[in-house]
PDB file of C-alpha atoms in Angstrom:
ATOM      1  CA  UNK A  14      70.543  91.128 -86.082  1.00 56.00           C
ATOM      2  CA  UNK A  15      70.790  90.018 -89.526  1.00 71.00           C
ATOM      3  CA  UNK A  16      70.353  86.264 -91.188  1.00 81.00           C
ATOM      4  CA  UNK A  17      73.380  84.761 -93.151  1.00 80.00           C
ATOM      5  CA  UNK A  18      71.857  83.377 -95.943  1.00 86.00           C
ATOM      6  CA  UNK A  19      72.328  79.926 -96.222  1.00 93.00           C
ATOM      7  CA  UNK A  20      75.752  77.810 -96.933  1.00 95.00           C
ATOM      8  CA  UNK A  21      76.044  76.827-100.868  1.00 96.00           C
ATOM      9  CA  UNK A  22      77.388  73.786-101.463  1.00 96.00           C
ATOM     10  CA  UNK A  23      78.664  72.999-104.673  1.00 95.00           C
ATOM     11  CA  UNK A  24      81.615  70.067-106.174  1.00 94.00           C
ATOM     12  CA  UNK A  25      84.997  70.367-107.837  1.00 92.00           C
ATOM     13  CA  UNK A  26      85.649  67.938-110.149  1.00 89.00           C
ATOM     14  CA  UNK A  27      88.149  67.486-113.116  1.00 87.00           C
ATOM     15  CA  UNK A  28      86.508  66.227-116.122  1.00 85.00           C
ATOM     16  CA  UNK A  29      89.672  64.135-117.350  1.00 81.00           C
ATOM     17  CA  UNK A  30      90.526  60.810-115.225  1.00 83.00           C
ATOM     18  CA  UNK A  31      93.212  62.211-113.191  1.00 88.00           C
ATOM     19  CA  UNK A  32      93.272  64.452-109.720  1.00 89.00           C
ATOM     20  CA  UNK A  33      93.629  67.921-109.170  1.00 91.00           C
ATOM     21  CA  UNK A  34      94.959  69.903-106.909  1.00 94.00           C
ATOM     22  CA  UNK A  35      93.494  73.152-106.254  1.00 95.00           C
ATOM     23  CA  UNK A  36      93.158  76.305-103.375  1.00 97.00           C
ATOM     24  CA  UNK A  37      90.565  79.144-103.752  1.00 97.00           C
ATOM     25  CA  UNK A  38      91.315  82.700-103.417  1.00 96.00           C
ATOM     26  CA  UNK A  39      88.112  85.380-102.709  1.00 96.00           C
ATOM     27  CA  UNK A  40      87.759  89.196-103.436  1.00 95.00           C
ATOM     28  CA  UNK A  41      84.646  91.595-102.532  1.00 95.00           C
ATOM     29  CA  UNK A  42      83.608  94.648-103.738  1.00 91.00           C
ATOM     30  CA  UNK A  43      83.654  96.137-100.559  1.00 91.00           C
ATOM     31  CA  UNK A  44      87.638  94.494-100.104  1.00 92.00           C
ATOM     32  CA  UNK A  45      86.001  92.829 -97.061  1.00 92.00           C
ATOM     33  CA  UNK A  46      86.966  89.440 -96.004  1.00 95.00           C
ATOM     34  CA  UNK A  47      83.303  88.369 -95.634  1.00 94.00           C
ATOM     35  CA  UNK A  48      83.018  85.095 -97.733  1.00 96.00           C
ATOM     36  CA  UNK A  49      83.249  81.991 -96.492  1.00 96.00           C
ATOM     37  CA  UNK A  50      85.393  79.039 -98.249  1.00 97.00           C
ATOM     38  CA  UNK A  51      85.754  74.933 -96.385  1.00 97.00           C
ATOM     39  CA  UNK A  52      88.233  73.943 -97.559  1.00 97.00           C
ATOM     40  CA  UNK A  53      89.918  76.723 -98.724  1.00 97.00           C
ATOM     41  CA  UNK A  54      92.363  74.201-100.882  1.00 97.00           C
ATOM     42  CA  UNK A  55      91.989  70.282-101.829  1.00 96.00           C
ATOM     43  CA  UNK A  56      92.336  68.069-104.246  1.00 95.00           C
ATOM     44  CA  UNK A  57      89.443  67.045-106.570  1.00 93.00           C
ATOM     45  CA  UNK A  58      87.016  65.569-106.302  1.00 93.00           C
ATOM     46  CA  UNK A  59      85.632  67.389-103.208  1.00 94.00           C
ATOM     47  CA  UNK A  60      82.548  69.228-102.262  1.00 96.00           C
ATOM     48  CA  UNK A  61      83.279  73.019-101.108  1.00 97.00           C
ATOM     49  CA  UNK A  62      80.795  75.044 -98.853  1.00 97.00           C
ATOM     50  CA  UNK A  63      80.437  79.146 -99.743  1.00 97.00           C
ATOM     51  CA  UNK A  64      78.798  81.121 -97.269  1.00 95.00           C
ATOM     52  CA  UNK A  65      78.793  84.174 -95.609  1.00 94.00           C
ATOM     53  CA  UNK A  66      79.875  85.258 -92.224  1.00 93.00           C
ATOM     54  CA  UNK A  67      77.594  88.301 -91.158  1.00 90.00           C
ATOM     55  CA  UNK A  68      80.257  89.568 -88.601  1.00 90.00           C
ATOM     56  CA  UNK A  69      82.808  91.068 -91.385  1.00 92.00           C
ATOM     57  CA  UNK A  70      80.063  92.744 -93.336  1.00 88.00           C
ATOM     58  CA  UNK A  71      79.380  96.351 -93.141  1.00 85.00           C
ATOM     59  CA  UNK A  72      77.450  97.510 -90.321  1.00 85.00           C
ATOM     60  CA  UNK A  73      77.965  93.314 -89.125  1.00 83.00           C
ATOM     61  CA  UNK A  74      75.379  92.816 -91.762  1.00 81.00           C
ATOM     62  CA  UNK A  75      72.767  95.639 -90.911  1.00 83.00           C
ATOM     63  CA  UNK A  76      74.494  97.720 -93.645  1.00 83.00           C
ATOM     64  CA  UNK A  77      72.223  97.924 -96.782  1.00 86.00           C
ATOM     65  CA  UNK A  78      73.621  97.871 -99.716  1.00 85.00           C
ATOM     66  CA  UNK A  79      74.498  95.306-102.521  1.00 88.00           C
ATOM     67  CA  UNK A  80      77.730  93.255-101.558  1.00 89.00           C
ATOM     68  CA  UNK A  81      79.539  91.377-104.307  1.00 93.00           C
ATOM     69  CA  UNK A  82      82.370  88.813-104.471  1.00 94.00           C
ATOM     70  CA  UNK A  83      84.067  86.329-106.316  1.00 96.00           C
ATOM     71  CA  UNK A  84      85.542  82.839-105.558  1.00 96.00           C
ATOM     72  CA  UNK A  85      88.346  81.859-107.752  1.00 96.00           C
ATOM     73  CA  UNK A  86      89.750  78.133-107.995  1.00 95.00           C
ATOM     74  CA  UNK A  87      93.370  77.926-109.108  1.00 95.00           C
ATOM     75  CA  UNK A  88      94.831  74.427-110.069  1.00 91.00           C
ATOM     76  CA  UNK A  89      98.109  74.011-112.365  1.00 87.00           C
ATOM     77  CA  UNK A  90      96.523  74.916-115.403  1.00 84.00           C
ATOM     78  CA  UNK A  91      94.625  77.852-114.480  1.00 84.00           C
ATOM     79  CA  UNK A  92      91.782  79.330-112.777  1.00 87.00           C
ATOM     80  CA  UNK A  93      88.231  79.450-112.615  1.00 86.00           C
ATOM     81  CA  UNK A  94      85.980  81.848-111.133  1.00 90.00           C
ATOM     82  CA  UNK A  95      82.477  81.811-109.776  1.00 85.00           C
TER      83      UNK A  95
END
């Protein structure tokens, strides 16, 4: 069985002095629903945890390959990808 490699934290903030409130959307290359956001929407500042969950990979991760995605944050005045 394959490893999930491990969570990545990381923090939403707003630069200016007031709140936002945000949600995350995900995509893959593959169109699998494989990442991991918690919580999925918020408002900042919070810290978010991306991961990986092995299960809804190709293969259940014994697939090899290169698998790509993107996590986008949307708040009322736009979005931000990572």
């Amino acid at each position: 069985a394959g490893t999930a490699p491990p969570t990545q934290q990381i923090q939403l903030r707003n630069v200016g002095a007031s709140a936002l409130s945000w949600s995350s959307s995900k995509t893959t290359s593959d169109n699998g629903d494989w990442i991991t956001v918690s919580p999925a929407s918020g408002t900042t500042p919070t810290n978010i945890a991306i991961g990986v969950n092995l299960a809804n990979l190709p293969g259940q991760g014994q697939t090899a390959g290169t698998f790509t995605g993107v996590v986008s944050f949307a708040h009322a005045s736009g979005t931000v990808s990572i």
